[in-house]
Amino acid sequence: MTRFLIRRIVFGLITLWVIITLVFVLYYARPGVDPARELAGRAVTPALLENINKEYGFNLPVIVQYWNYLKRLVPIPGQFNLGTSNVNRLPVTTIIAQAVPIDISLAVGSAILWMVLGISVGVLAARRPRSLWDRGATVFVLTGVSMPTFILGLLLLYVLYYLLTIHGIAIFPKPGSWTPFTQNPLEWAHDLLLPWITLALITAATYSRLTRSSLLETLGEDYIRTARAKGLSERRVVYRHGLRSSLTPIVTQFGIDLATVLGGAIITESIFGLPGLGLTVVQAIEVENLPVVIGIVLVASFFVVAANIVVDALYAVLDPRVRVS
Amino acid sequence: MPDPAADGDILLGAEDIVKHFPIKEGIFFKHQVGSVKAVDGVSLQVRRGETLGLVGETGCGKSTLARCIMRLFPLTSGHLTFDGADLSTLSRSGMRPYRRGMQMIFQDPYGSLNSRRRVGSIIGDPLAIHHVASGAERRKRVQGLMEVVGLNPEHYNRFPAEFSGGQRQRIGVARALALHPKLIVCDEPVSALDVSIQAQIINLLEDLQGEFGLTYIFIAHDLAVVQHVSDRVAVMYLGKIVEVADVKDLYSTPHHPYTNALLSASVVADPDKARTRDRIILTGDVPSPINPPSGCRFHTRCPKAQPICSTEEPLLKSGVGDPPGHVTACHFPVAEGEKLASEKATILHAVEGFLAEAPT
Amino acid sequence: MSLSTVEAIAGDLPPEDPAVKGIQGRTPLQLVVARLRTDRVAIISIVVILLIIILAIAAPLIAGITGHGATDANVDTGTDASGQPLPPGSAGYLLGTDNLGRDILVRIAYGARVSLLVGVLATAIATIVGVVVGLFAGYFGGWLDGILARIMDVVLSFPYVLFAIVLVSVFGSSLPLVILVIAFFSFAAIGRIVRGQALSQREKEYVEAAHSLGAGNLRIMFVDILPNLVAPVIVLATLLIPTAIIFEATLSFLGLGVTPPTPSWGNMLSDAEGVGFQAWWFYIFPMLFLLLTTLAFNLLGDAVRDALDPRAERIFAARRKKAA
């Protein structure tokens, strides 16, 4: 198992390195592009360009630039540096640090919702295949996978915020509301309710489908028949014996989805005006704030790679077969 | 059947063929930690026009040997000549022209036919691959082949799933026949079939041999089938050939203790003979081909084993008074009339497992 | 009988007997079509998809009949006296107008072209690339498989919306780029499945048989193995189309896909968001058409999967028997 994990961690680091390198090539070393000009953004002055050229060393050979770029990304205090925003001159790390709590909040709430919703719908469907429950679940899943996130978000906003509010029932806050958890936990949850529901409904469909097919397959296995033959209650058979081994594909998917939300739920944040990484990156692209864009891309990639390694570790715990391979 | 002794013309020569499958391990860079010695130094000659039977238990390497002869993978070492040409080290594309002369019939009539392709295109495959015929010409030849193997040519456009097991094996035979090969390697061609169908396919193979002057290497674990079709028989144990002889000699006076054990365990149709026969019960399991026993590989289970058997490997040689071509790899060959069963009383494992080998 | 007998017998055969031609096994495709014909949901989805295709093809025709181009701001007739957009059912504007006085019906029809074009083209590219990559990885195995499988895993696990908008922002948005970006993030879905199937298929005896006949690797991959993978590839490709359509709509909604004023359902919704909820028809029509399209493709994909998996039908038949 340690071997397995070591291999996965090394693969993860290689993946991260490939992405970091691609970002470098894409932004700093693309032929025919002046990276200083790109980094300067809209408020460009000759003095600023010179400053950037000096800071990043764009007149040095590409390989030296690349080496310095890698050095700036080594997570050691004093050395780690993602640059400064070309709009408000704040360090990119500060901007990211301000945005990340929102993404964590989004991820925590919606993940709980989508896991509970997705898995329970999946289990219901798998326990009675072809029943009315199963058909209902199919409709839920198909609607979920057919529904673009922004449409669901807009629909929820229209019905639950706009229609209710113009009729004098202002239950849900207006888009753009955000209260830190430390300030007022209740208000925090209230502000995040609609984004949570949006993310959860969209994501839960995948989990229902995965749970259903995986559980159906497991319940057909011989050891489940043995468990039934032993006289275990159906509940115990399904939940203790069946669900546990059906969890592996769900864990994989969970890692990917969690990392995606942490790295910025772009659509949801845009629609509900939440200034997390997703909205920040979209706004940064609009105003050509390249340092911020690069910073967020790198942070998001890190989340994904880290999540994949965690998932692989969980995998090994859940599925003994992985440990030996 | 042509007299094998009269014709000394060698069609296929195998010399010290070795095939080891590496076992690899490692976190990042795999390194070899061992190997499965599936075929470990086999020498054989197949004469033009004869049928050489190859028998042995599951896992003894007979199917691997067939694939070595067909050069379906590179040989670990050894020399292989076919019709005068050295095939030992030819590349995949270098092998292509020679494949016209050697074809194979597979064990599984279901798995060996691509279920998503029509029978006509399956049988016509060799003609297409070797650019022998195309279009209407190919179709005509394929339908001719179907007729020859006893299939209805009108079923040209059907899928394999629409045929029975025996019919599918006929499709496999037709495919092997398409290029008019000299040699056909039959890898357990009937063991997946019902007994009643087995006879049909065997008769078909025998008829075709007469008609087209084919040479067969016939692999099977059913001794009765091998006795019926073969001119000569080679017995394999754990990657080695332990005895080769003309079919009559081998079945009447087997010299290797393993051959004796195999023959004594086979089903005898005559109840009187069955009652009186001398059953040899082998001890122990078949050893692992990853780490085969030293010396004679059979010594761990042999009733006649002596100390020398575990240290010195016996070579294939013919004994005093043996007819030409009867060779045995044993330090202490079994003499005619010798009662092997009484040599050792340790009865642990029956060779029954061999008989129970399910046709898969 | 000699070797030439084979040809002699062949020569005796009636070469083009119509009865011989008549005997044909049903291809898996024919079986699937036959099963789909009895599936009501599948038929409805196909009808919906056909209607949307007709809408897309007829877009210039609709523009001609109404007299409004897709990007025409109809300053005089498209807004009311106070300059506000017209609601659905207004004279000459069946689905109303947007804030610039543009005809929403015409824009929806042209938007259908974008959606279908992106959906089908991106899926086609992703399918071809996915099949080729998956076949090579699964068939050859070894280090090639190690690298390709790893790349596909990474592509699948990355937040594609983020990377797509980054790419589009770097290279500037254009329809071909959008299609390529979508194809890039989708090919791995097909590639991974094809790889897994190819891995198991290459161990089959028919592959060995082809090898023993002298078939080359490419022939074995594409003539022998590929037909055995058609079923999962068709299902996946059908399910990729709606994903690609959603992807394009999302990019356009974020202002990074199809550039205005060219209409796409996504950028129509983006325009609508800038105006506000009071003009509900800005929202409802693009949403409706987008949802209808993706839902129809997903339902069709599900039905095709059921049709390709005879087991599902057997369960069904058994149930019906029990009920009767």
Tab-separated table of N, CA and C in Angstrom, chain A residues 8 11-12 15 19 23 26-27 30 128-131 135 138 142-143 145-151 153-155 157-158 161-162 209 256 259-260 263-264 266-267 270-272 278 281-282 285-286 290 293 296-297 300-302 304-305 308 312, chain C residues 146 150 153-154 156-163 165-167 169-171 192 239 242-243 246 249-251 253-254 256 265-266 269 273 276-280 283-284 286-288 290-291 294-296 298-299 302 305-306 312-313 315-316 319:
chain	number	residue	atom	x	y	z
A	8	ARG	N	1.534	7.002	-6.492
A	8	ARG	CA	0.506	7.992	-6.788
A	8	ARG	C	0.988	9.409	-6.502
A	11	PHE	N	3.327	10.418	-9.229
A	11	PHE	CA	2.563	10.735	-10.435
A	11	PHE	C	1.882	12.087	-10.304
A	12	GLY	N	1.336	12.355	-9.114
A	12	GLY	CA	0.667	13.631	-8.868
A	12	GLY	C	1.633	14.789	-9.033
A	15	THR	N	2.327	15.318	-12.637
A	15	THR	CA	1.195	15.992	-13.264
A	15	THR	C	1.237	17.494	-12.975
A	19	ILE	N	1.604	20.679	-15.617
A	19	ILE	CA	0.666	21.800	-15.735
A	19	ILE	C	1.386	23.127	-15.514
A	23	VAL	N	1.552	26.133	-18.194
A	23	VAL	CA	1.172	27.519	-17.885
A	23	VAL	C	2.316	28.459	-18.262
A	26	LEU	N	2.456	28.720	-22.024
A	26	LEU	CA	1.269	29.411	-22.534
A	26	LEU	C	1.362	30.925	-22.300
A	27	TYR	N	1.830	31.313	-21.122
A	27	TYR	CA	1.772	32.725	-20.776
A	27	TYR	C	3.091	33.456	-20.937
A	30	ARG	N	5.266	31.941	-24.991
A	30	ARG	CA	4.591	31.704	-26.268
A	30	ARG	C	5.243	32.591	-27.320
A	128	ARG	N	-34.915	-1.256	-5.635
A	128	ARG	CA	-36.082	-1.737	-6.382
A	128	ARG	C	-35.931	-1.368	-7.855
A	129	PRO	N	-35.090	-2.099	-8.582
A	129	PRO	CA	-34.903	-1.739	-9.988
A	129	PRO	C	-36.219	-1.841	-10.753
A	130	ARG	N	-36.411	-0.895	-11.675
A	130	ARG	CA	-37.602	-0.835	-12.528
A	130	ARG	C	-38.876	-0.493	-11.776
A	131	SER	N	-38.754	-0.106	-10.489
A	131	SER	CA	-39.944	0.299	-9.758
A	131	SER	C	-40.214	1.766	-10.062
A	135	ARG	N	-37.767	4.737	-11.588
A	135	ARG	CA	-38.086	5.645	-12.702
A	135	ARG	C	-37.945	7.085	-12.258
A	138	THR	N	-34.461	7.936	-12.300
A	138	THR	CA	-33.968	8.131	-13.657
A	138	THR	C	-34.306	9.529	-14.155
A	142	LEU	N	-31.544	12.165	-15.266
A	142	LEU	CA	-31.493	12.705	-16.629
A	142	LEU	C	-31.674	14.212	-16.637
A	143	THR	N	-32.578	14.706	-15.792
A	143	THR	CA	-32.749	16.155	-15.720
A	143	THR	C	-31.468	16.785	-15.216
A	145	VAL	N	-28.327	15.715	-15.444
A	145	VAL	CA	-27.203	15.756	-16.385
A	145	VAL	C	-27.519	16.620	-17.604
A	146	SER	N	-28.805	16.834	-17.870
A	146	SER	CA	-29.155	17.659	-19.022
A	146	SER	C	-29.158	19.140	-18.682
A	147	MET	N	-29.130	19.460	-17.392
A	147	MET	CA	-29.333	20.830	-16.955
A	147	MET	C	-27.995	21.560	-16.842
A	148	PRO	N	-27.803	22.604	-17.658
A	148	PRO	CA	-26.588	23.397	-17.459
A	148	PRO	C	-26.682	24.124	-16.111
A	149	THR	N	-25.553	24.212	-15.415
A	149	THR	CA	-25.543	24.832	-14.092
A	149	THR	C	-26.134	26.234	-14.125
A	150	PHE	N	-25.790	26.996	-15.164
A	150	PHE	CA	-26.254	28.381	-15.148
A	150	PHE	C	-27.757	28.491	-15.341
A	151	ILE	N	-28.329	27.485	-16.009
A	151	ILE	CA	-29.785	27.540	-16.167
A	151	ILE	C	-30.466	27.237	-14.845
A	153	GLY	N	-29.227	27.683	-11.884
A	153	GLY	CA	-28.981	28.830	-11.017
A	153	GLY	C	-29.943	29.970	-11.339
A	154	LEU	N	-30.069	30.264	-12.630
A	154	LEU	CA	-30.955	31.354	-13.027
A	154	LEU	C	-32.410	31.036	-12.669
A	155	LEU	N	-32.805	29.782	-12.881
A	155	LEU	CA	-34.186	29.387	-12.555
A	155	LEU	C	-34.456	29.557	-11.065
A	157	LEU	N	-32.868	31.446	-8.989
A	157	LEU	CA	-32.880	32.876	-8.678
A	157	LEU	C	-34.223	33.489	-9.076
A	158	TYR	N	-34.683	33.123	-10.253
A	158	TYR	CA	-35.915	33.714	-10.761
A	158	TYR	C	-37.100	33.343	-9.866
A	161	TYR	N	-35.920	33.763	-5.634
A	161	TYR	CA	-35.546	35.111	-5.190
A	161	TYR	C	-36.445	36.154	-5.823
A	162	TYR	N	-36.446	36.220	-7.149
A	162	TYR	CA	-37.138	37.303	-7.837
A	162	TYR	C	-38.662	37.242	-7.634
A	209	ARG	N	-26.505	8.090	-10.251
A	209	ARG	CA	-26.250	7.129	-11.329
A	209	ARG	C	-25.154	6.150	-10.914
A	256	ILE	N	-12.781	14.397	-7.375
A	256	ILE	CA	-12.731	15.294	-8.535
A	256	ILE	C	-13.657	16.488	-8.325
A	259	ALA	N	-12.550	18.972	-5.558
A	259	ALA	CA	-11.423	19.785	-6.009
A	259	ALA	C	-11.900	20.854	-6.987
A	260	THR	N	-12.849	20.479	-7.851
A	260	THR	CA	-13.351	21.446	-8.819
A	260	THR	C	-14.013	22.625	-8.121
A	263	GLY	N	-11.450	24.797	-6.370
A	263	GLY	CA	-10.684	25.601	-7.314
A	263	GLY	C	-11.526	26.676	-7.984
A	264	GLY	N	-12.757	26.830	-7.563
A	264	GLY	CA	-13.606	27.876	-8.111
A	264	GLY	C	-14.813	27.322	-8.823
A	266	ILE	N	-17.081	28.233	-10.967
A	266	ILE	CA	-17.121	29.438	-11.803
A	266	ILE	C	-18.545	29.908	-12.079
A	267	ILE	N	-19.378	28.990	-12.550
A	267	ILE	CA	-20.727	29.388	-12.961
A	267	ILE	C	-21.547	29.834	-11.764
A	270	SER	N	-20.486	33.077	-10.451
A	270	SER	CA	-20.832	34.193	-11.344
A	270	SER	C	-22.296	34.560	-11.191
A	271	ILE	N	-23.166	33.540	-11.133
A	271	ILE	CA	-24.589	33.832	-11.094
A	271	ILE	C	-25.002	34.434	-9.760
A	272	PHE	N	-24.444	33.898	-8.675
A	272	PHE	CA	-24.858	34.387	-7.362
A	272	PHE	C	-23.938	35.486	-6.831
A	278	GLY	N	-13.673	31.390	-8.500
A	278	GLY	CA	-14.304	31.297	-9.810
A	278	GLY	C	-14.691	32.655	-10.361
A	281	VAL	N	-11.579	34.753	-11.086
A	281	VAL	CA	-10.843	34.457	-12.320
A	281	VAL	C	-11.599	34.985	-13.532
A	282	VAL	N	-12.931	34.879	-13.533
A	282	VAL	CA	-13.707	35.381	-14.666
A	282	VAL	C	-13.525	36.897	-14.780
A	285	ILE	N	-10.080	37.738	-16.059
A	285	ILE	CA	-9.953	37.566	-17.503
A	285	ILE	C	-10.557	38.766	-18.229
A	286	GLU	N	-11.703	39.230	-17.724
A	286	GLU	CA	-12.375	40.366	-18.373
A	286	GLU	C	-11.497	41.606	-18.392
A	290	LEU	N	-3.717	39.380	-15.782
A	290	LEU	CA	-3.071	38.093	-15.992
A	290	LEU	C	-2.453	37.471	-14.740
A	293	VAL	N	-5.076	35.583	-12.950
A	293	VAL	CA	-5.525	34.397	-13.684
A	293	VAL	C	-4.529	33.251	-13.489
A	296	ILE	N	-4.629	31.778	-9.936
A	296	ILE	CA	-5.784	30.931	-9.631
A	296	ILE	C	-5.688	29.592	-10.365
A	297	VAL	N	-5.222	29.640	-11.609
A	297	VAL	CA	-5.070	28.379	-12.356
A	297	VAL	C	-4.116	27.443	-11.609
A	300	ALA	N	-5.822	26.123	-8.419
A	300	ALA	CA	-6.852	25.136	-8.740
A	300	ALA	C	-6.215	23.801	-9.136
A	301	SER	N	-5.135	23.858	-9.928
A	301	SER	CA	-4.460	22.624	-10.316
A	301	SER	C	-3.928	21.897	-9.094
A	302	PHE	N	-3.383	22.676	-8.164
A	302	PHE	CA	-2.866	22.058	-6.948
A	302	PHE	C	-3.975	21.321	-6.208
A	304	VAL	N	-6.654	20.000	-7.421
A	304	VAL	CA	-7.050	18.781	-8.136
A	304	VAL	C	-6.045	17.661	-7.884
A	305	VAL	N	-4.764	17.995	-7.991
A	305	VAL	CA	-3.750	16.964	-7.801
A	305	VAL	C	-3.800	16.436	-6.367
A	308	ASN	N	-6.738	14.181	-5.882
A	308	ASN	CA	-6.538	12.871	-6.486
A	308	ASN	C	-5.702	11.965	-5.601
A	312	ASP	N	-6.891	8.482	-3.872
A	312	ASP	CA	-6.182	7.217	-4.027
A	312	ASP	C	-5.905	6.575	-2.678
C	146	GLY	N	0.742	3.390	-20.278
C	146	GLY	CA	0.980	4.104	-19.023
C	146	GLY	C	0.829	5.609	-19.215
C	150	ARG	N	-2.663	7.802	-18.219
C	150	ARG	CA	-2.434	8.833	-17.211
C	150	ARG	C	-2.941	10.188	-17.721
C	153	ASP	N	-6.664	10.249	-17.541
C	153	ASP	CA	-7.113	10.431	-16.157
C	153	ASP	C	-7.026	11.890	-15.756
C	154	VAL	N	-5.897	12.507	-16.106
C	154	VAL	CA	-5.688	13.899	-15.709
C	154	VAL	C	-6.703	14.798	-16.402
C	156	LEU	N	-9.588	14.068	-17.459
C	156	LEU	CA	-10.923	13.843	-16.907
C	156	LEU	C	-11.086	14.465	-15.533
C	157	SER	N	-9.994	14.541	-14.767
C	157	SER	CA	-10.169	15.005	-13.392
C	157	SER	C	-9.986	16.513	-13.286
C	158	PHE	N	-9.639	17.185	-14.398
C	158	PHE	CA	-9.418	18.620	-14.261
C	158	PHE	C	-10.678	19.439	-14.447
C	159	PRO	N	-10.734	20.562	-13.697
C	159	PRO	CA	-11.895	21.446	-13.822
C	159	PRO	C	-11.907	22.070	-15.204
C	160	TYR	N	-12.654	21.417	-16.104
C	160	TYR	CA	-12.527	21.791	-17.512
C	160	TYR	C	-13.041	23.192	-17.799
C	161	VAL	N	-14.029	23.656	-17.040
C	161	VAL	CA	-14.536	25.005	-17.328
C	161	VAL	C	-13.425	26.026	-17.116
C	162	LEU	N	-12.691	25.880	-16.008
C	162	LEU	CA	-11.591	26.804	-15.720
C	162	LEU	C	-10.563	26.788	-16.839
C	163	PHE	N	-10.145	25.554	-17.225
C	163	PHE	CA	-9.100	25.474	-18.236
C	163	PHE	C	-9.608	25.917	-19.601
C	165	ILE	N	-11.862	28.277	-20.124
C	165	ILE	CA	-11.923	29.734	-20.225
C	165	ILE	C	-10.517	30.327	-20.284
C	166	VAL	N	-9.562	29.649	-19.638
C	166	VAL	CA	-8.187	30.143	-19.722
C	166	VAL	C	-7.698	30.052	-21.162
C	167	LEU	N	-7.924	28.903	-21.792
C	167	LEU	CA	-7.474	28.723	-23.174
C	167	LEU	C	-8.145	29.720	-24.106
C	169	SER	N	-9.397	32.538	-23.294
C	169	SER	CA	-8.949	33.898	-23.020
C	169	SER	C	-7.564	34.142	-23.609
C	170	VAL	N	-6.755	33.106	-23.699
C	170	VAL	CA	-5.418	33.284	-24.248
C	170	VAL	C	-5.474	33.423	-25.770
C	171	PHE	N	-6.243	32.549	-26.406
C	171	PHE	CA	-6.207	32.523	-27.868
C	171	PHE	C	-7.325	33.332	-28.515
C	192	ARG	N	-11.022	6.448	-22.406
C	192	ARG	CA	-10.815	5.561	-21.263
C	192	ARG	C	-11.635	4.283	-21.395
C	239	LEU	N	-24.194	10.451	-25.640
C	239	LEU	CA	-24.249	11.180	-24.373
C	239	LEU	C	-23.271	12.355	-24.347
C	242	PRO	N	-24.936	16.142	-25.786
C	242	PRO	CA	-25.512	17.150	-24.882
C	242	PRO	C	-24.463	17.791	-23.976
C	243	THR	N	-23.467	17.017	-23.577
C	243	THR	CA	-22.412	17.599	-22.742
C	243	THR	C	-21.705	18.709	-23.503
C	246	ILE	N	-23.931	21.769	-23.711
C	246	ILE	CA	-23.936	22.503	-22.440
C	246	ILE	C	-22.627	23.285	-22.278
C	249	ALA	N	-22.706	26.354	-24.411
C	249	ALA	CA	-23.644	27.337	-23.856
C	249	ALA	C	-23.020	28.008	-22.639
C	250	THR	N	-22.332	27.207	-21.820
C	250	THR	CA	-21.709	27.759	-20.621
C	250	THR	C	-20.627	28.761	-20.983
C	251	LEU	N	-19.766	28.368	-21.931
C	251	LEU	CA	-18.705	29.291	-22.346
C	251	LEU	C	-19.308	30.571	-22.918
C	253	PHE	N	-22.210	31.790	-22.278
C	253	PHE	CA	-22.859	32.512	-21.178
C	253	PHE	C	-21.833	33.358	-20.434
C	254	LEU	N	-20.613	32.814	-20.293
C	254	LEU	CA	-19.562	33.553	-19.603
C	254	LEU	C	-18.911	34.584	-20.512
C	256	LEU	N	-17.281	33.854	-23.275
C	256	LEU	CA	-16.024	33.328	-23.801
C	256	LEU	C	-16.242	32.311	-24.908
C	265	TRP	N	-27.490	30.162	-27.788
C	265	TRP	CA	-28.416	30.122	-26.646
C	265	TRP	C	-27.726	30.611	-25.380
C	266	GLY	N	-26.449	30.295	-25.276
C	266	GLY	CA	-25.704	30.709	-24.088
C	266	GLY	C	-25.533	32.216	-24.011
C	269	LEU	N	-28.654	34.104	-23.107
C	269	LEU	CA	-28.945	34.118	-21.668
C	269	LEU	C	-28.039	35.101	-20.945
C	273	GLU	N	-29.266	38.151	-18.669
C	273	GLU	CA	-28.882	38.392	-17.288
C	273	GLU	C	-28.537	39.872	-17.078
C	276	GLY	N	-32.204	41.721	-16.646
C	276	GLY	CA	-32.987	41.518	-15.427
C	276	GLY	C	-34.173	40.615	-15.681
C	277	PHE	N	-34.797	40.212	-14.577
C	277	PHE	CA	-35.834	39.180	-14.668
C	277	PHE	C	-37.181	39.688	-15.164
C	278	GLN	N	-37.361	41.028	-15.208
C	278	GLN	CA	-38.709	41.491	-15.568
C	278	GLN	C	-39.096	41.058	-16.979
C	279	ALA	N	-38.093	40.970	-17.902
C	279	ALA	CA	-38.401	40.465	-19.241
C	279	ALA	C	-38.168	38.967	-19.255
C	280	TRP	N	-39.077	38.221	-18.696
C	280	TRP	CA	-38.876	36.780	-18.498
C	280	TRP	C	-38.647	36.021	-19.793
C	283	TYR	N	-35.296	34.956	-20.953
C	283	TYR	CA	-34.714	33.773	-20.318
C	283	TYR	C	-35.344	32.492	-20.824
C	284	ILE	N	-36.691	32.554	-20.800
C	284	ILE	CA	-37.404	31.283	-20.868
C	284	ILE	C	-37.165	30.552	-22.188
C	286	PRO	N	-34.531	30.653	-24.629
C	286	PRO	CA	-33.241	29.953	-24.772
C	286	PRO	C	-33.108	28.779	-23.801
C	287	MET	N	-33.581	28.998	-22.541
C	287	MET	CA	-33.523	27.914	-21.553
C	287	MET	C	-34.278	26.699	-22.035
C	288	LEU	N	-35.500	26.963	-22.518
C	288	LEU	CA	-36.372	25.878	-22.937
C	288	LEU	C	-35.737	25.069	-24.071
C	290	LEU	N	-32.571	24.946	-24.965
C	290	LEU	CA	-31.339	24.296	-24.514
C	290	LEU	C	-31.674	23.015	-23.756
C	291	LEU	N	-32.600	23.138	-22.807
C	291	LEU	CA	-32.970	21.981	-21.989
C	291	LEU	C	-33.579	20.870	-22.823
C	294	THR	N	-30.757	19.091	-24.803
C	294	THR	CA	-29.875	18.224	-24.021
C	294	THR	C	-30.657	17.033	-23.470
C	295	LEU	N	-31.886	17.296	-23.040
C	295	LEU	CA	-32.699	16.211	-22.489
C	295	LEU	C	-32.981	15.156	-23.556
C	296	ALA	N	-33.313	15.618	-24.772
C	296	ALA	CA	-33.623	14.675	-25.847
C	296	ALA	C	-32.411	13.789	-26.155
C	298	ASN	N	-29.888	13.098	-24.137
C	298	ASN	CA	-29.618	12.196	-23.018
C	298	ASN	C	-30.596	11.034	-22.971
C	299	LEU	N	-31.872	11.336	-23.230
C	299	LEU	CA	-32.874	10.258	-23.248
C	299	LEU	C	-32.562	9.263	-24.361
C	302	ASP	N	-29.666	7.075	-23.377
C	302	ASP	CA	-30.104	6.038	-22.434
C	302	ASP	C	-30.839	4.916	-23.147
C	305	ARG	N	-28.508	2.786	-25.050
C	305	ARG	CA	-27.771	1.875	-24.180
C	305	ARG	C	-28.634	0.670	-23.810
C	306	ASP	N	-29.886	0.946	-23.476
C	306	ASP	CA	-30.782	-0.168	-23.153
C	306	ASP	C	-30.937	-1.101	-24.341
C	312	ALA	N	-31.149	-5.922	-20.289
C	312	ALA	CA	-32.165	-5.021	-19.777
C	312	ALA	C	-33.538	-5.436	-20.303
C	313	GLU	N	-33.557	-5.829	-21.592
C	313	GLU	CA	-34.823	-6.201	-22.191
C	313	GLU	C	-35.369	-7.475	-21.553
C	315	ILE	N	-34.893	-8.566	-18.506
C	315	ILE	CA	-35.467	-8.250	-17.200
C	315	ILE	C	-36.880	-7.740	-17.394
C	316	PHE	N	-36.995	-6.868	-18.407
C	316	PHE	CA	-38.278	-6.263	-18.698
C	316	PHE	C	-39.313	-7.316	-19.066
C	319	ARG	N	-40.474	-9.350	-16.228
C	319	ARG	CA	-41.407	-8.598	-15.385
C	319	ARG	C	-42.812	-8.605	-15.990
